CSV table of C-alpha atoms in Angstrom, one decimal:
chain,number,residue,atom,x,y,z
A,120,MET,CA,-0.6,-5.9,20.5
A,121,PHE,CA,0.4,-4.2,17.2
A,122,LEU,CA,-1.7,-1.8,15.1
A,123,ASN,CA,-4.5,-2.4,17.6
A,124,GLU,CA,-4.7,-6.1,16.8
A,125,ALA,CA,-3.7,-8.6,19.4
A,126,GLY,CA,-1.6,-11.7,18.8
A,127,ASP,CA,0.1,-14.2,21.1
A,128,LEU,CA,3.6,-15.3,20.1
A,129,LEU,CA,2.8,-18.9,21.0
A,130,GLU,CA,-0.2,-18.7,18.7
A,131,VAL,CA,1.1,-16.9,15.6
A,132,GLY,CA,4.9,-17.3,16.0
A,133,TRP,CA,7.4,-14.9,14.6
A,134,ASP,CA,6.1,-15.1,11.0
A,135,GLY,CA,2.7,-16.5,11.1
A,136,PRO,CA,0.4,-16.1,8.1
A,137,GLU,CA,-2.5,-15.3,10.4
A,138,ARG,CA,-1.4,-11.7,10.5
A,139,GLU,CA,-0.8,-9.2,7.7
A,140,LYS,CA,2.8,-8.3,6.8
A,141,LEU,CA,2.8,-4.9,8.5
A,142,TRP,CA,1.8,-6.5,11.7
A,143,ARG,CA,4.6,-9.0,11.3
A,144,TYR,CA,7.0,-6.2,10.5
A,145,ASN,CA,6.1,-4.6,13.8
A,146,GLN,CA,6.9,-7.9,15.6
A,147,HIS,CA,10.4,-7.8,14.4
A,148,TYR,CA,11.1,-4.1,15.1
A,149,PHE,CA,11.6,-4.6,18.9
A,150,ASP,CA,10.2,-1.1,19.6
A,151,ASP,CA,9.3,-2.2,23.1
A,152,LEU,CA,12.9,-2.4,24.1
A,153,ASN,CA,12.9,1.4,24.3
A,154,ALA,CA,9.2,2.0,25.1
A,155,ARG,CA,8.0,3.7,28.3
A,156,ASP,CA,9.0,1.9,31.5
A,157,PHE,CA,11.2,-0.6,29.5
A,158,GLU,CA,13.4,-1.1,32.6
A,159,VAL,CA,10.8,-3.2,34.4
A,160,ARG,CA,10.6,-5.6,31.5
A,161,GLY,CA,14.3,-6.3,31.3
A,162,ASP,CA,14.2,-10.1,32.0
A,163,TRP,CA,11.3,-10.6,29.5
A,164,HIS,CA,13.2,-8.6,26.9
A,165,ARG,CA,16.3,-10.8,27.2
A,166,GLN,CA,14.2,-13.9,26.8
A,167,LEU,CA,12.5,-12.3,23.8
A,168,LEU,CA,15.8,-11.5,22.2
A,169,GLN,CA,17.1,-15.0,22.6
A,170,ASP,CA,13.8,-16.5,21.3
A,171,TRP,CA,14.0,-14.3,18.2
A,172,ILE,CA,17.6,-15.6,17.5
A,173,LYS,CA,16.5,-19.2,18.0
A,174,ASN,CA,13.5,-18.9,15.7
A,175,ASN,CA,14.8,-16.5,13.0
A,176,PRO,CA,17.9,-18.0,11.5
A,177,PRO,CA,19.9,-15.6,9.1
A,178,ALA,CA,18.2,-14.8,5.8
A,179,GLN,CA,14.9,-16.5,6.6
A,180,GLY,CA,11.6,-14.9,7.0
A,181,THR,CA,10.1,-11.4,7.3
A,182,GLY,CA,12.4,-10.4,10.0
A,183,TRP,CA,15.4,-10.5,7.7
A,184,GLU,CA,14.0,-8.0,5.2
A,185,PRO,CA,16.1,-4.9,5.1
A,186,TYR,CA,13.6,-2.5,6.7
A,187,PRO,CA,12.8,-4.5,9.9
A,188,VAL,CA,16.5,-5.3,10.1
A,189,SER,CA,17.2,-1.6,10.1
A,190,LEU,CA,14.8,-0.7,12.9
A,191,ARG,CA,15.8,-3.7,15.0
A,192,VAL,CA,19.5,-2.9,14.8
A,193,VAL,CA,18.8,0.6,16.1
A,194,ASN,CA,16.5,-0.7,18.9
A,195,TRP,CA,19.0,-3.3,20.0
A,196,VAL,CA,21.8,-0.7,20.1
A,197,LYS,CA,19.7,1.8,21.9
A,198,TRP,CA,18.8,-0.9,24.5
A,199,ALA,CA,22.4,-1.8,25.0
A,200,LEU,CA,23.5,1.9,25.3
A,201,ALA,CA,20.7,2.4,27.9
A,202,GLY,CA,22.7,0.1,30.3
A,203,ASN,CA,21.4,-3.3,29.3
A,204,GLU,CA,23.9,-6.1,28.5
A,205,LEU,CA,23.3,-7.9,25.2
A,206,PRO,CA,23.7,-11.6,25.7
A,207,SER,CA,26.7,-12.9,23.7
A,208,GLU,CA,24.6,-14.6,21.1
A,209,CYS,CA,22.7,-11.4,20.6
A,210,LEU,CA,25.9,-9.4,20.2
A,211,HIS,CA,27.0,-11.8,17.5
A,212,CYS,CA,23.6,-11.7,15.8
A,213,LEU,CA,23.6,-7.9,15.8
A,214,ALA,CA,26.9,-7.9,13.9
A,215,VAL,CA,25.5,-10.5,11.4
A,216,GLN,CA,22.4,-8.3,10.9
A,217,ALA,CA,24.6,-5.2,10.1
A,218,ARG,CA,26.7,-7.2,7.7
A,219,TRP,CA,23.6,-8.6,6.0
A,220,LEU,CA,22.0,-5.1,5.7
A,221,MET,CA,25.2,-3.7,4.2
A,222,ARG,CA,24.7,-5.9,1.2
A,223,ARG,CA,21.0,-5.3,0.8
A,224,LEU,CA,20.4,-1.5,1.0
A,225,GLU,CA,17.0,-0.5,-0.4
A,226,ILE,CA,18.3,1.6,-3.2
A,227,HIS,CA,15.3,0.5,-5.3
A,228,LEU,CA,12.9,2.0,-2.7
A,229,LEU,CA,14.8,5.1,-1.6
A,230,GLY,CA,12.9,7.4,0.8
A,231,ASN,CA,12.3,6.5,4.4
A,232,HIS,CA,13.5,2.9,3.8
A,233,LEU,CA,17.0,3.9,2.6
A,234,PHE,CA,17.2,6.5,5.4
A,235,ALA,CA,16.4,3.7,7.9
A,236,ASN,CA,19.1,1.5,6.4
A,237,ALA,CA,21.7,4.2,6.6
A,238,LYS,CA,20.7,5.1,10.2
A,239,ALA,CA,21.1,1.5,11.2
A,240,LEU,CA,24.6,1.3,9.7
A,241,VAL,CA,25.6,4.4,11.6
A,242,PHE,CA,24.4,2.9,14.9
A,243,ALA,CA,26.1,-0.4,14.2
A,244,GLY,CA,29.3,1.3,13.0
A,245,LEU,CA,29.5,3.3,16.2
A,246,TYR,CA,28.6,0.5,18.5
A,247,PHE,CA,31.2,-2.0,17.2
A,248,ASP,CA,34.9,-1.5,16.8
A,249,GLY,CA,37.2,-2.5,13.9
A,250,ALA,CA,37.6,-2.0,10.2
A,251,GLU,CA,34.3,-3.6,9.2
A,252,ALA,CA,32.4,-1.4,11.6
A,253,GLU,CA,34.2,1.7,10.3
A,254,HIS,CA,33.0,0.6,6.8
A,255,TRP,CA,29.4,0.4,8.0
A,256,LEU,CA,29.7,3.9,9.5
A,257,ARG,CA,31.2,5.5,6.5
A,258,MET,CA,28.6,4.0,4.2
A,259,GLY,CA,25.8,5.1,6.5
A,260,LEU,CA,27.2,8.6,6.8
A,261,ARG,CA,27.7,8.9,3.0
A,262,ILE,CA,24.0,7.9,2.4
A,263,LEU,CA,22.7,10.2,5.0
A,264,GLU,CA,24.7,13.2,3.7
A,265,ARG,CA,22.8,12.8,0.4
A,266,GLU,CA,19.4,11.7,1.8
A,267,VAL,CA,19.1,14.4,4.4
A,268,ALA,CA,19.6,17.0,1.7
A,269,GLU,CA,17.1,15.3,-0.5
A,270,GLN,CA,14.4,14.3,2.0
A,271,VAL,CA,14.3,17.4,4.3
A,272,LEU,CA,12.9,20.3,2.3
A,273,PRO,CA,14.1,23.8,2.9
A,274,ASP,CA,11.0,24.6,4.9
A,275,GLY,CA,11.7,21.6,7.2
A,276,GLY,CA,9.1,19.3,5.8
A,277,HIS,CA,9.7,15.7,4.8
A,278,PHE,CA,9.6,15.3,1.0
A,279,GLU,CA,6.9,12.6,1.1
A,280,ARG,CA,4.4,15.1,2.6
A,281,SER,CA,3.1,12.7,5.2
A,282,THR,CA,2.8,14.2,8.6
A,283,MET,CA,3.3,10.8,10.2
A,284,TYR,CA,6.4,10.0,8.3
A,285,HIS,CA,7.7,13.5,9.0
A,286,ALA,CA,7.4,12.8,12.7
A,287,LEU,CA,9.3,9.5,12.2
A,288,ALA,CA,12.0,11.4,10.3
A,289,LEU,CA,12.3,14.0,13.0
A,290,GLU,CA,12.8,11.1,15.6
A,291,ASP,CA,15.4,9.7,13.3
A,292,MET,CA,17.3,13.0,13.2
A,293,LEU,CA,17.1,13.3,17.0
A,294,ASP,CA,18.4,9.7,17.4
A,295,LEU,CA,21.3,10.5,15.1
A,296,CYS,CA,22.1,13.6,17.1
A,297,ASN,CA,21.9,11.6,20.3
A,298,ILE,CA,24.2,8.7,19.3
A,299,ALA,CA,26.7,11.1,17.6
A,300,ALA,CA,27.0,13.0,20.9
A,301,CYS,CA,27.7,9.7,22.6
A,302,TYR,CA,30.7,9.0,20.3
A,303,PRO,CA,32.4,12.4,19.8
A,304,ALA,CA,35.8,10.8,19.0
A,305,ALA,CA,34.3,9.0,16.0
A,306,PHE,CA,33.7,12.4,14.3
A,307,SER,CA,36.7,14.3,15.5
A,308,ASP,CA,38.9,13.6,12.5
A,309,ARG,CA,36.3,13.8,9.8
A,310,SER,CA,36.4,16.7,7.2
A,311,HIS,CA,33.0,18.0,8.3
A,312,SER,CA,30.8,17.2,11.2
A,313,PRO,CA,27.6,15.2,10.5
A,314,LEU,CA,26.4,16.1,14.0
A,315,LYS,CA,26.6,19.8,13.2
A,316,ALA,CA,24.6,19.3,10.0
A,317,TRP,CA,22.0,17.1,11.7
A,318,ARG,CA,21.5,19.6,14.5
A,319,HIS,CA,21.2,22.4,12.0
A,320,ARG,CA,18.1,20.7,10.4
A,321,VAL,CA,16.3,19.7,13.5
A,322,PRO,CA,14.8,23.1,14.4
A,323,ASP,CA,13.2,23.5,11.0
A,324,MET,CA,11.8,20.0,11.1
A,325,TRP,CA,10.5,20.5,14.6
A,326,ARG,CA,8.9,23.9,13.6
A,327,TRP,CA,7.2,22.2,10.6
A,328,LEU,CA,5.7,19.6,12.8
A,329,LEU,CA,4.4,22.2,15.2
A,330,ALA,CA,2.8,24.1,12.3
A,331,MET,CA,1.1,20.9,10.9
A,332,SER,CA,-0.3,19.9,14.3
A,333,HIS,CA,-3.6,20.9,15.8
A,334,PRO,CA,-3.9,22.7,19.2
A,335,ASP,CA,-4.6,19.4,20.9
A,336,GLY,CA,-1.2,18.1,19.7
A,337,GLY,CA,-2.5,15.7,17.1
A,338,ILE,CA,-1.0,15.8,13.6
A,339,GLY,CA,-3.0,16.7,10.6
A,340,PHE,CA,-4.0,13.7,8.5
A,341,PHE,CA,-2.5,14.4,5.1
A,342,ASN,CA,-1.4,11.5,2.9
A,343,ASP,CA,-0.6,8.3,5.0
A,344,ALA,CA,-1.1,9.5,8.5
A,345,ALA,CA,-2.4,8.1,11.8
A,346,LEU,CA,-1.7,8.4,15.5
A,347,GLY,CA,0.2,5.9,17.5
A,348,ILE,CA,2.9,5.1,14.9
A,349,ALA,CA,5.3,8.0,15.3
A,350,PRO,CA,6.1,9.6,18.6
A,351,SER,CA,3.6,12.3,19.6
A,352,LEU,CA,4.5,16.0,19.3
A,353,HIS,CA,4.7,16.1,23.1
A,354,GLU,CA,7.2,13.2,23.1
A,355,LEU,CA,9.3,14.7,20.3
A,356,ASP,CA,9.3,18.1,22.1
A,357,ALA,CA,10.6,16.5,25.3
A,358,TYR,CA,13.3,14.5,23.4
A,359,ALA,CA,14.6,17.6,21.5
A,360,VAL,CA,14.8,19.6,24.8
A,361,ARG,CA,16.7,16.7,26.5
A,362,LEU,CA,19.3,16.9,23.6
A,363,GLY,CA,19.8,20.6,24.3
A,364,PHE,CA,17.6,22.2,21.6
A,365,ALA,CA,15.9,25.4,22.7
A,366,PRO,CA,12.2,25.0,23.2
A,367,LEU,CA,10.1,26.4,20.3
A,368,ALA,CA,7.3,28.8,20.8
A,369,PRO,CA,3.9,27.8,19.4
A,370,PRO,CA,3.1,29.1,15.9
A,371,GLU,CA,1.8,32.6,15.8
A,372,PHE,CA,-1.7,33.7,14.8
A,373,GLY,CA,-2.2,34.6,11.2
A,374,LEU,CA,-1.1,33.0,7.9
A,375,LEU,CA,1.9,30.7,7.9
A,376,ARG,CA,3.1,29.3,4.6
A,377,LEU,CA,5.2,26.2,4.3
A,378,PRO,CA,6.3,26.9,0.7
A,379,ASP,CA,8.5,24.0,-0.2
A,380,SER,CA,6.2,21.2,1.1
A,381,GLY,CA,3.0,23.0,0.1
A,382,TYR,CA,0.9,23.6,3.2
A,383,PHE,CA,-0.6,26.5,5.0
A,384,ARG,CA,-1.5,27.0,8.7
A,385,LEU,CA,-4.2,29.6,9.2
A,386,ALA,CA,-5.0,30.7,12.8
A,387,ALA,CA,-7.6,33.3,13.8
A,388,GLY,CA,-9.6,33.7,16.9
A,389,PRO,CA,-10.4,30.2,18.2
A,390,ALA,CA,-9.7,28.5,14.9
A,391,VAL,CA,-6.8,26.7,13.3
A,392,ALA,CA,-7.0,25.4,9.8
A,393,LEU,CA,-4.4,23.3,8.0
A,394,LEU,CA,-4.6,23.5,4.2
A,395,ASP,CA,-3.1,21.2,1.5
A,396,VAL,CA,-2.0,22.9,-1.6
A,397,ALA,CA,0.9,20.5,-2.1
A,398,PRO,CA,2.0,18.1,-4.8
A,399,VAL,CA,1.4,14.4,-3.9
A,400,GLY,CA,5.1,14.0,-3.1
A,401,PRO,CA,8.3,13.3,-5.1
A,402,ASP,CA,7.3,12.1,-8.5
A,403,TYR,CA,9.6,9.0,-8.1
A,404,LEU,CA,8.3,8.1,-4.7
A,405,PRO,CA,4.5,8.7,-4.2
A,406,GLY,CA,3.7,5.5,-2.4
A,407,HIS,CA,2.3,7.2,0.7
A,408,ALA,CA,0.3,9.7,-1.2
A,409,HIS,CA,-3.5,10.2,-1.0
A,410,ALA,CA,-5.7,11.9,-3.5
A,411,ASP,CA,-6.2,14.8,-1.1
A,412,THR,CA,-5.2,17.9,-3.0
A,413,LEU,CA,-7.0,21.0,-1.7
A,414,SER,CA,-8.2,19.2,1.4
A,415,PHE,CA,-8.0,20.8,4.8
A,416,GLU,CA,-8.6,20.2,8.5
A,417,LEU,CA,-10.1,22.6,11.1
A,418,SER,CA,-9.8,22.8,14.8
A,419,LEU,CA,-12.0,25.1,16.9
A,420,PHE,CA,-11.7,26.0,20.6
A,421,GLU,CA,-8.8,23.5,20.6
A,422,GLN,CA,-11.0,20.7,19.5
A,423,PRO,CA,-11.0,18.9,16.1
A,424,LEU,CA,-14.0,19.8,14.0
A,425,LEU,CA,-13.2,18.9,10.3
A,426,VAL,CA,-10.9,15.9,9.8
A,427,ASN,CA,-9.5,14.0,6.8
A,428,SER,CA,-10.4,10.3,7.3
A,429,GLY,CA,-7.0,9.0,8.3
A,430,THR,CA,-5.3,5.7,7.7
A,431,SER,CA,-6.1,2.4,9.3
A,432,CYS,CA,-4.5,-0.2,6.9
A,433,TYR,CA,-1.8,-0.8,4.3
A,434,GLY,CA,-1.8,-3.6,1.8
A,435,MET,CA,-3.8,-4.1,-1.3
A,436,SER,CA,-7.4,-4.1,0.0
A,437,SER,CA,-10.3,-2.1,-1.3
A,438,GLU,CA,-10.5,-0.3,2.0
A,439,ARG,CA,-6.9,0.8,1.6
A,440,LEU,CA,-7.8,2.2,-1.8
A,441,ARG,CA,-10.9,3.9,-0.4
A,442,GLN,CA,-9.0,5.6,2.4
A,443,ARG,CA,-6.5,7.0,-0.1
A,444,GLY,CA,-9.3,8.3,-2.4
A,445,THR,CA,-10.5,11.8,-2.7
A,446,ALA,CA,-13.9,11.1,-1.2
A,447,ALA,CA,-12.3,10.3,2.2
A,448,HIS,CA,-10.9,13.8,2.4
A,449,ASN,CA,-12.3,17.4,2.8
A,450,THR,CA,-12.2,18.4,-0.8
A,451,VAL,CA,-14.1,18.1,-4.1
A,452,VAL,CA,-14.9,14.9,-6.0
A,453,VAL,CA,-15.7,15.2,-9.7
A,454,ASP,CA,-17.8,12.5,-11.4
A,455,GLY,CA,-16.9,10.0,-8.7
A,456,GLN,CA,-13.2,10.1,-9.7
A,457,ASP,CA,-10.1,10.6,-7.6
A,458,SER,CA,-8.2,13.9,-8.2
A,459,THR,CA,-5.0,11.7,-8.3
A,460,GLU,CA,-5.1,8.2,-9.6
A,461,VAL,CA,-4.2,6.1,-6.6
A,462,TRP,CA,-4.0,2.3,-7.1
A,463,GLY,CA,-2.6,-0.8,-5.7
A,464,GLY,CA,-1.4,-0.4,-2.1
A,465,PHE,CA,1.3,2.2,-2.8
A,466,ARG,CA,1.0,3.3,-6.4
A,467,VAL,CA,0.0,6.5,-8.1
A,468,ALA,CA,-0.6,7.1,-11.8
A,469,ARG,CA,-1.8,10.5,-13.2
A,470,ARG,CA,-1.6,13.0,-10.4
A,471,ALA,CA,-3.0,16.4,-9.4
A,472,ARG,CA,-0.7,19.4,-9.5
A,473,PRO,CA,-1.6,22.7,-7.8
A,474,LYS,CA,-2.1,25.7,-10.0
A,475,GLY,CA,-2.7,29.4,-9.5
A,476,LEU,CA,-1.8,29.7,-5.8
A,477,SER,CA,-2.5,33.1,-4.2
A,478,PHE,CA,-2.8,34.2,-0.6
A,479,GLU,CA,-3.0,37.3,1.6
A,480,SER,CA,-3.8,38.6,5.0
A,481,ASN,CA,-5.3,42.0,5.4
A,482,GLU,CA,-5.7,44.7,8.0
A,483,LEU,CA,-9.1,43.4,9.0
A,484,GLY,CA,-7.6,40.0,10.1
A,485,GLN,CA,-9.0,38.1,7.1
A,486,LEU,CA,-6.7,35.2,5.9
A,487,ASP,CA,-7.3,34.2,2.3
A,488,VAL,CA,-5.9,31.3,0.3
A,489,ARG,CA,-6.9,30.4,-3.2
A,490,CYS,CA,-5.6,27.5,-5.3
A,491,GLY,CA,-6.6,25.2,-8.1
A,492,HIS,CA,-5.4,21.8,-9.4
A,493,ASN,CA,-5.4,20.0,-12.7
A,494,GLY,CA,-6.1,16.5,-11.5
A,495,TYR,CA,-9.4,16.3,-13.2
A,496,CYS,CA,-8.2,17.7,-16.5
A,497,ARG,CA,-7.7,14.1,-17.7
A,498,LEU,CA,-11.5,13.6,-17.7
A,499,PRO,CA,-13.8,14.4,-20.6
A,500,GLY,CA,-14.5,18.1,-20.6
A,501,SER,CA,-11.2,18.9,-18.7
A,502,PRO,CA,-12.8,20.1,-15.4
A,503,MET,CA,-10.6,22.3,-13.3
A,504,HIS,CA,-11.2,22.7,-9.5
A,505,VAL,CA,-10.4,26.0,-7.7
A,506,ARG,CA,-10.9,26.4,-4.0
A,507,HIS,CA,-11.0,29.6,-1.9
A,508,TRP,CA,-10.6,29.7,1.9
A,509,ARG,CA,-11.3,32.8,4.0
A,510,LEU,CA,-10.8,32.6,7.7
A,511,ASP,CA,-11.2,35.4,10.3
A,512,ASP,CA,-12.0,35.6,14.0
A,513,HIS,CA,-15.6,34.9,13.4
A,514,GLY,CA,-15.8,32.2,10.9
A,515,LEU,CA,-14.6,30.3,7.8
A,516,VAL,CA,-15.9,30.4,4.3
A,517,VAL,CA,-15.0,27.7,1.8
A,518,GLU,CA,-15.9,28.3,-1.8
A,519,ASP,CA,-15.4,25.8,-4.6
A,520,LYS,CA,-15.7,26.3,-8.4
A,521,VAL,CA,-15.3,23.7,-11.1
A,522,ALA,CA,-14.9,25.0,-14.6
A,523,GLY,CA,-15.3,22.8,-17.8
A,524,ARG,CA,-17.7,20.1,-18.6
A,525,PHE,CA,-18.6,17.5,-16.0
A,526,GLY,CA,-21.5,15.6,-14.6
A,527,VAL,CA,-21.5,15.8,-10.8
A,528,ALA,CA,-19.1,17.6,-8.5
A,529,GLU,CA,-19.4,17.3,-4.7
A,530,ALA,CA,-17.5,19.1,-1.9
A,531,ARG,CA,-17.2,16.7,1.1
A,532,TYR,CA,-16.7,17.8,4.7
A,533,HIS,CA,-15.9,15.0,7.2
A,534,PHE,CA,-16.7,15.8,10.9
A,535,HIS,CA,-14.8,14.5,13.9
A,536,PRO,CA,-16.9,11.7,15.5
A,537,GLN,CA,-17.4,13.8,18.7
A,538,VAL,CA,-19.0,16.6,16.7
A,539,ARG,CA,-22.8,16.5,16.6
A,540,LEU,CA,-24.2,17.9,13.3
A,541,ILE,CA,-27.8,19.3,13.4
A,542,ALA,CA,-29.5,20.2,10.1
A,543,GLN,CA,-32.7,22.2,9.5
A,544,PRO,CA,-35.3,20.3,7.4
A,545,ASP,CA,-34.2,22.0,4.2
A,546,LYS,CA,-30.6,20.8,4.8
A,547,THR,CA,-29.3,24.3,3.9
A,548,CYS,CA,-28.1,25.3,7.4
A,549,GLY,CA,-28.0,24.2,11.0
A,550,GLU,CA,-25.7,23.9,14.0
A,551,MET,CA,-23.0,21.7,15.2
A,552,SER,CA,-21.9,21.1,18.8
A,553,LEU,CA,-18.4,20.4,20.0
A,554,PRO,CA,-17.6,18.1,23.0
A,555,ASP,CA,-17.0,21.1,25.3
A,556,GLY,CA,-20.4,22.5,24.5
A,557,GLN,CA,-19.7,25.2,22.0
A,558,PHE,CA,-22.2,25.6,19.1
A,559,ILE,CA,-21.2,26.6,15.6
A,560,ARG,CA,-23.6,27.7,12.9
A,561,TRP,CA,-23.2,26.3,9.4
A,562,GLY,CA,-24.9,27.3,6.2
A,563,VAL,CA,-24.7,26.3,2.6
A,564,GLU,CA,-24.9,29.5,0.6
A,565,ALA,CA,-24.4,27.9,-2.8
A,566,GLY,CA,-25.0,24.2,-3.7
A,567,GLU,CA,-27.3,21.4,-2.5
A,568,ALA,CA,-26.5,19.7,0.7
A,569,HIS,CA,-27.1,16.3,2.3
A,570,ILE,CA,-25.5,14.3,5.1
A,571,GLU,CA,-24.0,10.9,4.8
A,572,SER,CA,-22.5,8.3,7.2
A,573,SER,CA,-18.8,7.8,7.0
A,574,THR,CA,-15.9,6.5,9.0
A,575,TYR,CA,-12.8,8.0,10.7
A,576,HIS,CA,-9.5,6.2,11.1
A,577,PRO,CA,-7.3,7.9,13.6
A,578,ARG,CA,-5.1,4.8,14.2
A,579,PHE,CA,-4.2,1.6,12.4
A,580,GLY,CA,-6.9,-1.0,12.9
A,581,VAL,CA,-9.5,1.5,14.1
A,582,SER,CA,-12.7,2.6,12.3
A,583,ILE,CA,-15.1,5.0,14.0
A,584,PRO,CA,-18.5,6.1,12.6
A,585,ASN,CA,-18.8,9.8,11.8
A,586,VAL,CA,-20.8,12.0,9.4
A,587,CYS,CA,-19.9,13.8,6.2
A,588,LEU,CA,-21.7,16.9,4.9
A,589,VAL,CA,-21.8,16.6,1.1
A,590,VAL,CA,-22.5,19.8,-0.9
A,591,ARG,CA,-23.3,19.2,-4.6
A,592,LEU,CA,-22.0,22.1,-6.7
A,593,GLN,CA,-24.7,23.9,-8.7
A,594,ALA,CA,-23.6,25.6,-11.9
A,595,GLY,CA,-20.1,24.6,-10.9
A,596,HIS,CA,-20.2,26.5,-7.6
A,597,SER,CA,-20.6,25.8,-3.9
A,598,ARG,CA,-20.0,27.8,-0.8
A,599,LEU,CA,-20.1,26.7,2.9
A,600,ARG,CA,-20.0,29.2,5.8
A,601,LEU,CA,-19.1,28.3,9.4
A,602,SER,CA,-19.8,30.9,12.0
A,603,TRP,CA,-18.8,30.9,15.7
A,604,ALA,CA,-19.1,34.6,16.8
């Protein structure tokens, strides 16, 4: 089972066209070698390793693309270091894979792909002995020295601004700290210690993930993000502590700004809001970006209330495009267009850039953030969207204004599937109930509201019906108030 889609190896083989490429990539990662309770599957794992070698000769098929090679090399080395003996043919094949990867680094893709390539070279270079292994290690370390500085922003966030890929990057850093500690002699004569540099960055990355997670431990869905791909916050917490990092305290109440990545966490009373005032990502690497500028998520009484729609698929489908689009997020759509032009599976054209950010917290406990973006300025009439959030112990107000000429602008609010939305006949106000029984009042104080059916995608391959409150701006203005005390 990969991406919530089953498939029998006898049925689809190692590279069967019956499954999409991402599914086949997962086949070749060998993540199960190091999954929970992997020890009880040792015999099956050895058979699987040998079957892979038999049916995936060098340079043939999906499994020999650099990215799956990188993840597989790491998983095979981890499995061996956990006390499992690699069969001789697997040991030979592992060296061939590292040699193959060394000549096919994904310089053209950069980002998490190149990071994964370098990590694999470090793992293989430490695991094997000899001049060639030392060459792999030196190349991996040289790439990582540059890429860690580039990809981990000063506030700890990953530069692609995806919470899911950030969690994967944190796992990568912890893995590097782990294996470096296993081979201290390999670093003793180097001019500077990579281990020290890696351990220095981990707390900031960990703190960022805590800030961008909800009270239930789930990550906020910003850009490409879904549950079940990266380790959970709880799993990463435990891993970091096992490696000797001091446990981190939960984020404090109030306003927390992540200035370099472009996010805010607002916490007041029973509410936690995660706000996106970020650029879509590096200009040269926006492949995992969504058109979600000025979107936000809200948890209340430790339960998710407002959610971005998530990610259930990659590839080139219309559904992939829809999930990346502005309408699938808690922000404003102008004239049916996306705030950032997303196209293809992993492409971006003209993109929204945040403008006019201001924020404050006052003595009354009110947390205010105001920001605009220029993503719609490409349209006739150059409309400009500005959003204002105000959160306190008793409620949240979200106010949107769109200046310039335009036809229709709508603020969209997607509710978690377990939230029941109740509207009065005039659709201007009502209540919503959370799974634990709490009731929240909602009211549209400016704008014209209606309720639509939508879908929520918390995991790859999963689509769950939910509802979306749509507020049409009137005279360029809308305001939604949520009250819980």
